[in-house]
Amino acid sequence: MAEAAMGGRKHTFRTVAEAFIRMKSPEWSNDKHAQQWTNTLATYAFPKLGDLPIESIDSQHVLSVLQPVWTTKLETARRLQQRVALVMGYAIASRLREGPNPGTWKGNLEFALTSHKKMKAKNPDVVKHHEAWPWAEMGAFVAELHTRVAQSARALEFTIYTCARTNNIIEAEWSEIDLDAAVWTIPAAKMKARKEHRVPLSRQALTVLKGQRGVDERYVFATAKCKPLSNMAMLTLLERMGHVGLTVHGFRSSFRDWVSESTDIDPISADPVAAEVALAHVQGDATERAYQRGDMFAKRVKQMQTWGDYCATPPKVAKLRRKVAA
């Protein structure tokens, strides 16, 4: 089983994790799930556990991976703990080591780490999973983004103009985009709700796309090896820019806050229902959704263009704020 999957190689945490991911990949509906697993483990677990023999890993090793992020990156830490536990469980089931599982929470890590549930109950603002850039300062951020030439910078700019999720951006293909009609049609298979989603392309978004012509035949945003960008590329860019604490997903919140709070936009652009559709959020119960067959595309064309114009407005602040690590 695991022996064959690893081709007789040394049983380290890294090789066992890679075998587990290969074994599980066929059941994951999204092809990027395997990449997310690999990125999470490569970023946080492999530096400390990767080359250790799988049978020698104990709870202290796992804690050395989790403690640096446990109270500062709650969602990342939670997924990391679960993934380490699953890899260790796979090793035990494959008889590559004996139990108990050093990655499990109940009866093990719960005695050495703070409870996220209790942290949130005591202070709901203890963490913002998708911290957003203030919408009133979007012009300043986009202006700074224009000074960057990396593919990740163009992808992030396109993310801001389209309000799309990270996976949709890095998986965007030219075949999905109609430049003449100014629309990006994301297939249902790529959407979280498994429903086709049309994205109106503002003039600013089209400018980004036109600048991407010739980079890759298939993917809009690609690496030098003609592969999609890593799902960590834009987050890494934010960290390099000095914006610690921001997330890519948070720019979707920036857009939503702009719709709700700005007093300088027209009624169509300020339509909250259209904004929810733009974000591809599922609205209401099954009965309510049955009556909402349209996607409010005409309204959203106006809304996304107003948003694009707003983001492209020259900054009104002299310096961008910098998020600093706690």
mmCIF file of N, CA and C in Angstrom, residues 4 7 20 35 63 83 91 94 96 99 103 120 135 189 191 204 237 242 246-247 252 259 271 283 290 318:
data_model
loop_
_atom_site.group_PDB
_atom_site.id
_atom_site.type_symbol
_atom_site.label_atom_id
_atom_site.label_comp_id
_atom_site.label_asym_id
_atom_site.label_seq_id
_atom_site.Cartn_x
_atom_site.Cartn_y
_atom_site.Cartn_z
ATOM 1 N N ALA A 4 4.358 0.658 -1.636
ATOM 2 C CA ALA A 4 4.342 0.736 -3.097
ATOM 3 C C ALA A 4 4.193 2.175 -3.565
ATOM 4 N N GLY A 7 7.486 3.830 -3.493
ATOM 5 C CA GLY A 7 8.542 3.222 -4.282
ATOM 6 C C GLY A 7 9.740 2.777 -3.463
ATOM 7 N N PHE A 20 0.141 10.142 0.756
ATOM 8 C CA PHE A 20 -1.237 10.345 1.202
ATOM 9 C C PHE A 20 -1.994 11.239 0.217
ATOM 10 N N GLN A 35 -2.977 20.701 -4.430
ATOM 11 C CA GLN A 35 -1.956 21.748 -4.401
ATOM 12 C C GLN A 35 -2.029 22.528 -3.096
ATOM 13 N N LEU A 63 3.873 20.138 17.832
ATOM 14 C CA LEU A 63 3.701 21.433 18.496
ATOM 15 C C LEU A 63 4.688 22.472 17.965
ATOM 16 N N ARG A 83 -4.349 18.405 8.854
ATOM 17 C CA ARG A 83 -3.621 17.747 7.787
ATOM 18 C C ARG A 83 -2.451 16.936 8.319
ATOM 19 N N ALA A 91 -0.015 7.003 8.139
ATOM 20 C CA ALA A 91 1.195 6.239 8.448
ATOM 21 C C ALA A 91 0.895 5.086 9.404
ATOM 22 N N SER A 94 -1.033 2.415 7.636
ATOM 23 C CA SER A 94 -0.162 1.726 6.678
ATOM 24 C C SER A 94 0.954 0.956 7.367
ATOM 25 N N LEU A 96 3.440 2.012 9.059
ATOM 26 C CA LEU A 96 4.756 2.623 8.931
ATOM 27 C C LEU A 96 5.237 3.147 10.283
ATOM 28 N N GLY A 99 0.801 3.725 16.809
ATOM 29 C CA GLY A 99 0.070 4.812 17.429
ATOM 30 C C GLY A 99 0.565 5.063 18.829
ATOM 31 N N GLY A 103 -0.731 13.906 16.134
ATOM 32 C CA GLY A 103 -1.326 15.101 15.550
ATOM 33 C C GLY A 103 -2.762 15.345 15.955
ATOM 34 N N LYS A 120 -12.414 32.577 20.508
ATOM 35 C CA LYS A 120 -13.403 33.336 19.748
ATOM 36 C C LYS A 120 -14.594 33.732 20.618
ATOM 37 N N TRP A 135 -11.612 50.129 2.260
ATOM 38 C CA TRP A 135 -12.086 50.457 0.912
ATOM 39 C C TRP A 135 -11.775 51.911 0.531
ATOM 40 N N ALA A 189 -17.956 23.786 -12.748
ATOM 41 C CA ALA A 189 -17.032 22.864 -12.083
ATOM 42 C C ALA A 189 -15.967 23.572 -11.263
ATOM 43 N N MET A 191 -16.593 26.514 -9.654
ATOM 44 C CA MET A 191 -17.233 27.381 -8.674
ATOM 45 C C MET A 191 -17.550 26.633 -7.385
ATOM 46 N N GLN A 204 -10.760 48.527 -16.545
ATOM 47 C CA GLN A 204 -9.512 48.267 -15.834
ATOM 48 C C GLN A 204 -9.144 46.786 -15.881
ATOM 49 N N LEU A 237 3.022 37.877 -2.144
ATOM 50 C CA LEU A 237 3.232 39.230 -2.653
ATOM 51 C C LEU A 237 2.833 40.269 -1.606
ATOM 52 N N GLY A 242 4.847 44.318 2.484
ATOM 53 C CA GLY A 242 4.807 44.825 3.853
ATOM 54 C C GLY A 242 3.427 44.874 4.477
ATOM 55 N N LEU A 246 -2.984 41.154 5.949
ATOM 56 C CA LEU A 246 -3.973 41.186 4.866
ATOM 57 C C LEU A 246 -4.063 39.815 4.207
ATOM 58 N N THR A 247 -5.223 39.504 3.665
ATOM 59 C CA THR A 247 -5.373 38.291 2.876
ATOM 60 C C THR A 247 -5.954 38.665 1.518
ATOM 61 N N ARG A 252 -12.283 40.977 -1.310
ATOM 62 C CA ARG A 252 -13.701 40.787 -1.588
ATOM 63 C C ARG A 252 -14.525 41.544 -0.531
ATOM 64 N N VAL A 259 -19.613 48.904 -1.151
ATOM 65 C CA VAL A 259 -21.021 48.926 -1.561
ATOM 66 C C VAL A 259 -21.904 49.371 -0.403
ATOM 67 N N ASP A 271 -26.298 48.550 -4.960
ATOM 68 C CA ASP A 271 -27.277 47.478 -4.750
ATOM 69 C C ASP A 271 -26.614 46.319 -4.002
ATOM 70 N N GLN A 283 -27.642 32.846 -2.036
ATOM 71 C CA GLN A 283 -28.630 33.710 -1.401
ATOM 72 C C GLN A 283 -29.877 32.948 -0.972
ATOM 73 N N ALA A 290 -34.962 29.633 -6.094
ATOM 74 C CA ALA A 290 -35.695 29.183 -7.271
ATOM 75 C C ALA A 290 -36.295 30.360 -8.029
ATOM 76 N N ALA A 318 -0.924 60.057 1.449
ATOM 77 C CA ALA A 318 0.481 60.142 1.069
ATOM 78 C C ALA A 318 1.198 58.821 1.215
#
